mmCIF file of N, CA and C in Angstrom:
data_model
loop_
_atom_site.group_PDB
_atom_site.id
_atom_site.type_symbol
_atom_site.label_atom_id
_atom_site.label_comp_id
_atom_site.label_asym_id
_atom_site.label_seq_id
_atom_site.Cartn_x
_atom_site.Cartn_y
_atom_site.Cartn_z
ATOM 1 N N MET D 27 212.635 100.645 40.538
ATOM 2 C CA MET D 27 211.379 100.684 41.244
ATOM 3 C C MET D 27 211.219 102.049 41.908
ATOM 4 N N GLU D 28 210.017 102.573 41.862
ATOM 5 C CA GLU D 28 209.762 103.876 42.457
ATOM 6 C C GLU D 28 209.782 103.769 43.984
ATOM 7 N N PRO D 29 210.167 104.848 44.682
ATOM 8 C CA PRO D 29 210.309 104.768 46.138
ATOM 9 C C PRO D 29 209.018 104.471 46.878
ATOM 10 N N PHE D 30 207.849 104.801 46.335
ATOM 11 C CA PHE D 30 206.606 104.511 47.051
ATOM 12 C C PHE D 30 205.714 103.568 46.268
ATOM 13 N N TYR D 31 206.332 102.628 45.605
ATOM 14 C CA TYR D 31 205.612 101.628 44.821
ATOM 15 C C TYR D 31 204.707 100.778 45.711
ATOM 16 N N TYR D 32 205.144 100.479 46.916
ATOM 17 C CA TYR D 32 204.429 99.535 47.762
ATOM 18 C C TYR D 32 203.346 100.140 48.633
ATOM 19 N N GLY D 33 203.136 101.426 48.571
ATOM 20 C CA GLY D 33 202.044 101.942 49.368
ATOM 21 C C GLY D 33 202.111 103.431 49.594
ATOM 22 N N PRO D 34 201.105 103.926 50.311
ATOM 23 C CA PRO D 34 201.038 105.355 50.564
ATOM 24 C C PRO D 34 202.184 105.823 51.447
ATOM 25 N N VAL D 35 202.651 107.007 51.178
ATOM 26 C CA VAL D 35 203.706 107.627 51.983
ATOM 27 C C VAL D 35 203.308 109.078 52.248
ATOM 28 N N PRO D 36 203.868 109.688 53.276
ATOM 29 C CA PRO D 36 203.545 111.096 53.543
ATOM 30 C C PRO D 36 203.973 111.997 52.384
ATOM 31 N N VAL D 37 203.287 113.131 52.258
ATOM 32 C CA VAL D 37 203.672 114.138 51.282
ATOM 33 C C VAL D 37 205.110 114.552 51.589
ATOM 34 N N GLU D 38 205.922 114.692 50.547
ATOM 35 C CA GLU D 38 207.341 115.065 50.692
ATOM 36 C C GLU D 38 208.124 114.026 51.511
ATOM 37 N N HIS D 39 207.768 112.779 51.327
ATOM 38 C CA HIS D 39 208.401 111.650 52.019
ATOM 39 C C HIS D 39 209.925 111.720 51.970
ATOM 40 N N ASP D 40 210.471 111.914 50.775
ATOM 41 C CA ASP D 40 211.934 111.945 50.622
ATOM 42 C C ASP D 40 212.548 113.133 51.349
ATOM 43 N N VAL D 41 211.864 114.268 51.329
ATOM 44 C CA VAL D 41 212.358 115.463 52.021
ATOM 45 C C VAL D 41 212.377 115.221 53.533
ATOM 46 N N LEU D 42 211.304 114.603 54.051
ATOM 47 C CA LEU D 42 211.238 114.306 55.481
ATOM 48 C C LEU D 42 212.369 113.370 55.911
ATOM 49 N N LEU D 43 212.572 112.321 55.138
ATOM 50 C CA LEU D 43 213.647 111.376 55.478
ATOM 51 C C LEU D 43 215.017 112.045 55.417
ATOM 52 N N ALA D 44 215.251 112.827 54.359
ATOM 53 C CA ALA D 44 216.543 113.510 54.207
ATOM 54 C C ALA D 44 216.777 114.482 55.358
ATOM 55 N N TYR D 45 215.742 115.207 55.757
ATOM 56 C CA TYR D 45 215.860 116.164 56.866
ATOM 57 C C TYR D 45 216.210 115.449 58.170
ATOM 58 N N MET D 46 215.492 114.357 58.455
ATOM 59 C CA MET D 46 215.750 113.619 59.698
ATOM 60 C C MET D 46 217.133 112.983 59.685
ATOM 61 N N GLN D 47 217.545 112.508 58.535
ATOM 62 C CA GLN D 47 218.876 111.908 58.409
ATOM 63 C C GLN D 47 219.959 112.972 58.599
ATOM 64 N N ALA D 48 219.805 114.110 57.950
ATOM 65 C CA ALA D 48 220.792 115.196 58.031
ATOM 66 C C ALA D 48 220.910 115.748 59.444
ATOM 67 N N ASN D 49 219.832 115.649 60.214
ATOM 68 C CA ASN D 49 219.836 116.172 61.581
ATOM 69 C C ASN D 49 220.110 115.098 62.631
ATOM 70 N N GLY D 50 220.557 113.932 62.176
ATOM 71 C CA GLY D 50 220.959 112.883 63.098
ATOM 72 C C GLY D 50 219.837 112.274 63.912
ATOM 73 N N VAL D 51 218.623 112.304 63.372
ATOM 74 C CA VAL D 51 217.477 111.745 64.078
ATOM 75 C C VAL D 51 217.291 110.272 63.724
ATOM 76 N N ILE D 52 217.580 109.931 62.463
ATOM 77 C CA ILE D 52 217.425 108.553 61.984
ATOM 78 C C ILE D 52 218.633 108.149 61.141
ATOM 79 N N GLU D 53 218.751 106.850 60.940
ATOM 80 C CA GLU D 53 219.682 106.294 59.960
ATOM 81 C C GLU D 53 218.877 105.338 59.083
ATOM 82 N N LEU D 54 219.168 105.338 57.790
ATOM 83 C CA LEU D 54 218.554 104.374 56.886
ATOM 84 C C LEU D 54 219.499 103.197 56.751
ATOM 85 N N LYS D 55 218.994 102.013 57.036
ATOM 86 C CA LYS D 55 219.801 100.799 57.014
ATOM 87 C C LYS D 55 219.267 99.856 55.943
ATOM 88 N N PRO D 56 220.153 99.166 55.231
ATOM 89 C CA PRO D 56 219.664 98.203 54.230
ATOM 90 C C PRO D 56 218.931 97.062 54.920
ATOM 91 N N TYR D 57 217.831 96.654 54.315
ATOM 92 C CA TYR D 57 217.054 95.535 54.830
ATOM 93 C C TYR D 57 217.688 94.249 54.341
ATOM 94 N N ASP D 58 217.971 93.363 55.251
ATOM 95 C CA ASP D 58 218.589 92.091 54.912
ATOM 96 C C ASP D 58 217.531 90.997 54.989
ATOM 97 N N GLY D 59 216.908 90.736 53.859
ATOM 98 C CA GLY D 59 215.855 89.729 53.849
ATOM 99 C C GLY D 59 215.494 89.340 52.429
ATOM 100 N N ASP D 60 214.293 88.830 52.277
ATOM 101 C CA ASP D 60 213.836 88.347 50.977
ATOM 102 C C ASP D 60 213.519 89.466 49.995
ATOM 103 N N TYR D 61 213.313 90.691 50.502
ATOM 104 C CA TYR D 61 212.929 91.797 49.655
ATOM 105 C C TYR D 61 213.985 92.892 49.694
ATOM 106 N N GLU D 62 214.084 93.640 48.606
ATOM 107 C CA GLU D 62 215.013 94.757 48.544
ATOM 108 C C GLU D 62 214.396 95.944 49.282
ATOM 109 N N GLY D 63 215.200 96.685 49.985
ATOM 110 C CA GLY D 63 214.686 97.868 50.657
ATOM 111 C C GLY D 63 215.582 98.295 51.798
ATOM 112 N N GLU D 64 215.046 99.171 52.608
ATOM 113 C CA GLU D 64 215.764 99.652 53.775
ATOM 114 C C GLU D 64 214.769 99.906 54.891
ATOM 115 N N TYR D 65 215.303 100.029 56.086
ATOM 116 C CA TYR D 65 214.452 100.347 57.215
ATOM 117 C C TYR D 65 215.024 101.560 57.929
ATOM 118 N N ILE D 66 214.187 102.191 58.702
ATOM 119 C CA ILE D 66 214.571 103.403 59.421
ATOM 120 C C ILE D 66 214.893 103.032 60.852
ATOM 121 N N GLU D 67 216.071 103.421 61.292
ATOM 122 C CA GLU D 67 216.476 103.166 62.669
ATOM 123 C C GLU D 67 216.618 104.501 63.406
ATOM 124 N N PRO D 68 215.935 104.658 64.535
ATOM 125 C CA PRO D 68 216.077 105.911 65.282
ATOM 126 C C PRO D 68 217.474 106.043 65.865
ATOM 127 N N VAL D 69 217.971 107.271 65.901
ATOM 128 C CA VAL D 69 219.285 107.545 66.475
ATOM 129 C C VAL D 69 219.118 108.316 67.791
ATOM 130 N N LYS D 70 218.180 109.241 67.791
ATOM 131 C CA LYS D 70 217.924 110.040 68.988
ATOM 132 C C LYS D 70 216.822 109.406 69.824
ATOM 133 N N GLN D 71 216.895 109.656 71.107
ATOM 134 C CA GLN D 71 215.879 109.186 72.044
ATOM 135 C C GLN D 71 214.554 109.912 71.770
ATOM 136 N N PHE D 72 213.454 109.196 71.826
ATOM 137 C CA PHE D 72 212.131 109.779 71.635
ATOM 138 C C PHE D 72 211.861 110.801 72.733
ATOM 139 N N ASN D 73 211.336 111.967 72.342
ATOM 140 C CA ASN D 73 211.021 113.019 73.305
ATOM 141 C C ASN D 73 209.512 113.254 73.308
ATOM 142 N N PRO D 74 208.789 112.687 74.274
ATOM 143 C CA PRO D 74 207.336 112.837 74.305
ATOM 144 C C PRO D 74 206.882 114.272 74.555
ATOM 145 N N ASP D 75 207.754 115.105 75.069
ATOM 146 C CA ASP D 75 207.392 116.503 75.340
ATOM 147 C C ASP D 75 207.103 117.280 74.056
ATOM 148 N N LEU D 76 207.489 116.742 72.909
ATOM 149 C CA LEU D 76 207.253 117.417 71.636
ATOM 150 C C LEU D 76 205.831 117.197 71.111
ATOM 151 N N PHE D 77 205.039 116.379 71.816
ATOM 152 C CA PHE D 77 203.720 116.002 71.330
ATOM 153 C C PHE D 77 202.644 116.272 72.374
ATOM 154 N N THR D 78 201.429 116.486 71.895
ATOM 155 C CA THR D 78 200.295 116.667 72.799
ATOM 156 C C THR D 78 199.868 115.297 73.326
ATOM 157 N N PRO D 79 199.098 115.274 74.415
ATOM 158 C CA PRO D 79 198.586 113.983 74.903
ATOM 159 C C PRO D 79 197.776 113.230 73.843
ATOM 160 N N ASP D 80 196.973 113.942 73.054
ATOM 161 C CA ASP D 80 196.200 113.279 71.997
ATOM 162 C C ASP D 80 197.112 112.663 70.941
ATOM 163 N N GLU D 81 198.172 113.374 70.543
ATOM 164 C CA GLU D 81 199.112 112.845 69.551
ATOM 165 C C GLU D 81 199.835 111.616 70.094
ATOM 166 N N LEU D 82 200.211 111.647 71.360
ATOM 167 C CA LEU D 82 200.877 110.493 71.975
ATOM 168 C C LEU D 82 199.943 109.281 72.018
ATOM 169 N N LYS D 83 198.673 109.515 72.334
ATOM 170 C CA LYS D 83 197.718 108.410 72.367
ATOM 171 C C LYS D 83 197.542 107.806 70.975
ATOM 172 N N ILE D 84 197.437 108.630 69.968
ATOM 173 C CA ILE D 84 197.292 108.134 68.597
ATOM 174 C C ILE D 84 198.505 107.295 68.212
ATOM 175 N N MET D 85 199.704 107.813 68.493
ATOM 176 C CA MET D 85 200.915 107.052 68.145
ATOM 177 C C MET D 85 200.974 105.728 68.885
ATOM 178 N N THR D 86 200.590 105.717 70.157
ATOM 179 C CA THR D 86 200.593 104.487 70.946
ATOM 180 C C THR D 86 199.574 103.491 70.394
ATOM 181 N N ASP D 87 198.369 103.984 70.102
ATOM 182 C CA ASP D 87 197.321 103.106 69.553
ATOM 183 C C ASP D 87 197.747 102.483 68.233
ATOM 184 N N VAL D 88 198.318 103.283 67.343
ATOM 185 C CA VAL D 88 198.754 102.788 66.035
ATOM 186 C C VAL D 88 199.890 101.778 66.203
ATOM 187 N N ALA D 89 200.861 102.101 67.052
ATOM 188 C CA ALA D 89 201.995 101.194 67.279
ATOM 189 C C ALA D 89 201.517 99.855 67.834
ATOM 190 N N GLU D 90 200.568 99.885 68.765
ATOM 191 C CA GLU D 90 200.049 98.640 69.338
ATOM 192 C C GLU D 90 199.238 97.851 68.307
ATOM 193 N N ARG D 91 198.423 98.555 67.541
ATOM 194 C CA ARG D 91 197.557 97.886 66.556
ATOM 195 C C ARG D 91 198.365 97.156 65.486
ATOM 196 N N PHE D 92 199.469 97.766 65.056
ATOM 197 C CA PHE D 92 200.224 97.207 63.937
ATOM 198 C C PHE D 92 201.568 96.606 64.351
ATOM 199 N N ALA D 93 201.766 96.370 65.619
ATOM 200 C CA ALA D 93 203.052 95.885 66.138
ATOM 201 C C ALA D 93 203.527 94.591 65.478
ATOM 202 N N ASP D 94 202.620 93.712 65.174
ATOM 203 C CA ASP D 94 202.998 92.403 64.624
ATOM 204 C C ASP D 94 202.871 92.320 63.108
ATOM 205 N N CYS D 95 202.589 93.438 62.464
ATOM 206 C CA CYS D 95 202.389 93.429 61.008
ATOM 207 C C CYS D 95 203.710 93.505 60.255
ATOM 208 N N ARG D 96 203.756 92.780 59.178
ATOM 209 C CA ARG D 96 204.878 92.844 58.245
ATOM 210 C C ARG D 96 204.478 93.767 57.102
ATOM 211 N N ALA D 97 205.421 94.080 56.233
ATOM 212 C CA ALA D 97 205.143 94.967 55.097
ATOM 213 C C ALA D 97 204.010 94.434 54.233
ATOM 214 N N THR D 98 203.996 93.132 53.994
ATOM 215 C CA THR D 98 202.924 92.566 53.166
ATOM 216 C C THR D 98 201.570 92.699 53.860
ATOM 217 N N ASP D 99 201.549 92.561 55.184
ATOM 218 C CA ASP D 99 200.305 92.764 55.928
ATOM 219 C C ASP D 99 199.807 94.198 55.733
ATOM 220 N N MET D 100 200.724 95.142 55.818
ATOM 221 C CA MET D 100 200.359 96.550 55.685
ATOM 222 C C MET D 100 199.844 96.853 54.279
ATOM 223 N N THR D 101 200.374 96.159 53.283
ATOM 224 C CA THR D 101 199.875 96.328 51.920
ATOM 225 C C THR D 101 198.407 95.926 51.849
ATOM 226 N N TYR D 102 198.075 94.748 52.358
ATOM 227 C CA TYR D 102 196.689 94.283 52.328
ATOM 228 C C TYR D 102 195.773 95.194 53.145
ATOM 229 N N ILE D 103 196.242 95.623 54.296
ATOM 230 C CA ILE D 103 195.437 96.491 55.156
ATOM 231 C C ILE D 103 195.171 97.828 54.473
ATOM 232 N N SER D 104 196.218 98.454 53.937
ATOM 233 C CA SER D 104 196.036 99.776 53.321
ATOM 234 C C SER D 104 195.206 99.693 52.042
ATOM 235 N N HIS D 105 195.345 98.606 51.299
ATOM 236 C CA HIS D 105 194.599 98.469 50.045
ATOM 237 C C HIS D 105 193.115 98.170 50.269
ATOM 238 N N ALA D 106 192.752 97.786 51.485
ATOM 239 C CA ALA D 106 191.352 97.533 51.806
ATOM 240 C C ALA D 106 190.633 98.802 52.275
ATOM 241 N N GLU D 107 191.370 99.876 52.423
ATOM 242 C CA GLU D 107 190.793 101.128 52.906
ATOM 243 C C GLU D 107 190.128 101.916 51.777
ATOM 244 N N GLU D 108 189.056 102.618 52.126
ATOM 245 C CA GLU D 108 188.368 103.492 51.176
ATOM 246 C C GLU D 108 189.331 104.533 50.605
ATOM 247 N N ALA D 109 190.252 105.010 51.424
ATOM 248 C CA ALA D 109 191.223 106.016 50.971
ATOM 249 C C ALA D 109 192.024 105.506 49.781
ATOM 250 N N TYR D 110 192.404 104.246 49.811
ATOM 251 C CA TYR D 110 193.159 103.646 48.706
ATOM 252 C C TYR D 110 192.253 103.411 47.497
ATOM 253 N N GLU D 111 191.083 102.874 47.769
ATOM 254 C CA GLU D 111 190.166 102.523 46.682
ATOM 255 C C GLU D 111 189.632 103.746 45.940
ATOM 256 N N MET D 112 189.490 104.873 46.632
ATOM 257 C CA MET D 112 188.872 106.066 46.049
ATOM 258 C C MET D 112 189.886 107.074 45.503
ATOM 259 N N THR D 113 191.177 106.753 45.577
ATOM 260 C CA THR D 113 192.221 107.680 45.143
ATOM 261 C C THR D 113 193.002 107.058 43.998
ATOM 262 N N ASP D 114 193.238 107.818 42.953
ATOM 263 C CA ASP D 114 194.002 107.319 41.817
ATOM 264 C C ASP D 114 195.471 107.119 42.185
ATOM 265 N N MET D 115 196.128 106.232 41.450
ATOM 266 C CA MET D 115 197.549 105.947 41.661
ATOM 267 C C MET D 115 198.360 107.244 41.633
ATOM 268 N N LYS D 116 199.218 107.433 42.605
ATOM 269 C CA LYS D 116 200.120 108.579 42.759
ATOM 270 C C LYS D 116 199.400 109.890 43.073
ATOM 271 N N GLU D 117 198.102 109.817 43.301
ATOM 272 C CA GLU D 117 197.357 111.002 43.698
ATOM 273 C C GLU D 117 197.468 111.154 45.217
ATOM 274 N N THR D 118 197.516 112.388 45.691
ATOM 275 C CA THR D 118 197.581 112.637 47.126
ATOM 276 C C THR D 118 196.277 112.177 47.766
ATOM 277 N N ILE D 119 196.392 111.406 48.832
ATOM 278 C CA ILE D 119 195.218 110.927 49.560
ATOM 279 C C ILE D 119 194.832 112.004 50.574
ATOM 280 N N PRO D 120 193.626 112.542 50.468
ATOM 281 C CA PRO D 120 193.196 113.579 51.411
ATOM 282 C C PRO D 120 193.155 113.047 52.854
ATOM 283 N N TYR D 121 193.571 113.872 53.794
ATOM 284 C CA TYR D 121 193.580 113.467 55.195
ATOM 285 C C TYR D 121 192.175 113.235 55.740
ATOM 286 N N ASP D 122 191.157 113.730 55.043
ATOM 287 C CA ASP D 122 189.776 113.503 55.483
ATOM 288 C C ASP D 122 189.473 112.009 55.626
ATOM 289 N N PHE D 123 190.125 111.194 54.826
ATOM 290 C CA PHE D 123 189.906 109.752 54.894
ATOM 291 C C PHE D 123 190.357 109.172 56.242
ATOM 292 N N ALA D 124 191.235 109.847 56.938
ATOM 293 C CA ALA D 124 191.755 109.338 58.222
ATOM 294 C C ALA D 124 190.640 109.135 59.247
ATOM 295 N N MET D 125 189.578 109.877 59.107
ATOM 296 C CA MET D 125 188.472 109.775 60.054
ATOM 297 C C MET D 125 187.671 108.486 59.862
ATOM 298 N N HIS D 126 187.933 107.768 58.768
ATOM 299 C CA HIS D 126 187.126 106.581 58.452
ATOM 300 C C HIS D 126 187.971 105.329 58.216
ATOM 301 N N LEU D 127 189.169 105.282 58.752
ATOM 302 C CA LEU D 127 190.037 104.131 58.534
ATOM 303 C C LEU D 127 189.497 102.907 59.258
ATOM 304 N N LYS D 128 189.242 101.844 58.513
ATOM 305 C CA LYS D 128 188.731 100.601 59.097
ATOM 306 C C LYS D 128 189.754 99.968 60.028
ATOM 307 N N ALA D 129 191.010 100.020 59.646
ATOM 308 C CA ALA D 129 192.064 99.340 60.393
ATOM 309 C C ALA D 129 192.322 99.964 61.761
ATOM 310 N N CYS D 130 191.865 101.171 61.969
ATOM 311 C CA CYS D 130 192.143 101.868 63.240
ATOM 312 C C CYS D 130 190.911 101.971 64.134
ATOM 313 N N ARG D 131 189.920 101.183 63.880
ATOM 314 C CA ARG D 131 188.705 101.222 64.716
ATOM 315 C C ARG D 131 188.815 100.314 65.890
#
């Protein structure tokens, strides 16, 4: 199975994960459940000083909005977005779509 079969991922997803892992920021742990996969566990304490107030607000809003969502929920949510519907499989989704996300209104 391809690493991003289940949904959109950031550009250079594997590079980002490898960098964070190599620098002791995260650990990848096997997911113990009904589905095959892994989850990301933070190793270092979050440092809010690295972000602007606007970036912190966005992260807080997103975390609160999706706090109770499971992976399958996120699949349905992301697939209902114009960004998903208007972009071909494995094509980079332009960030312009972020301004119109239904799930974040």
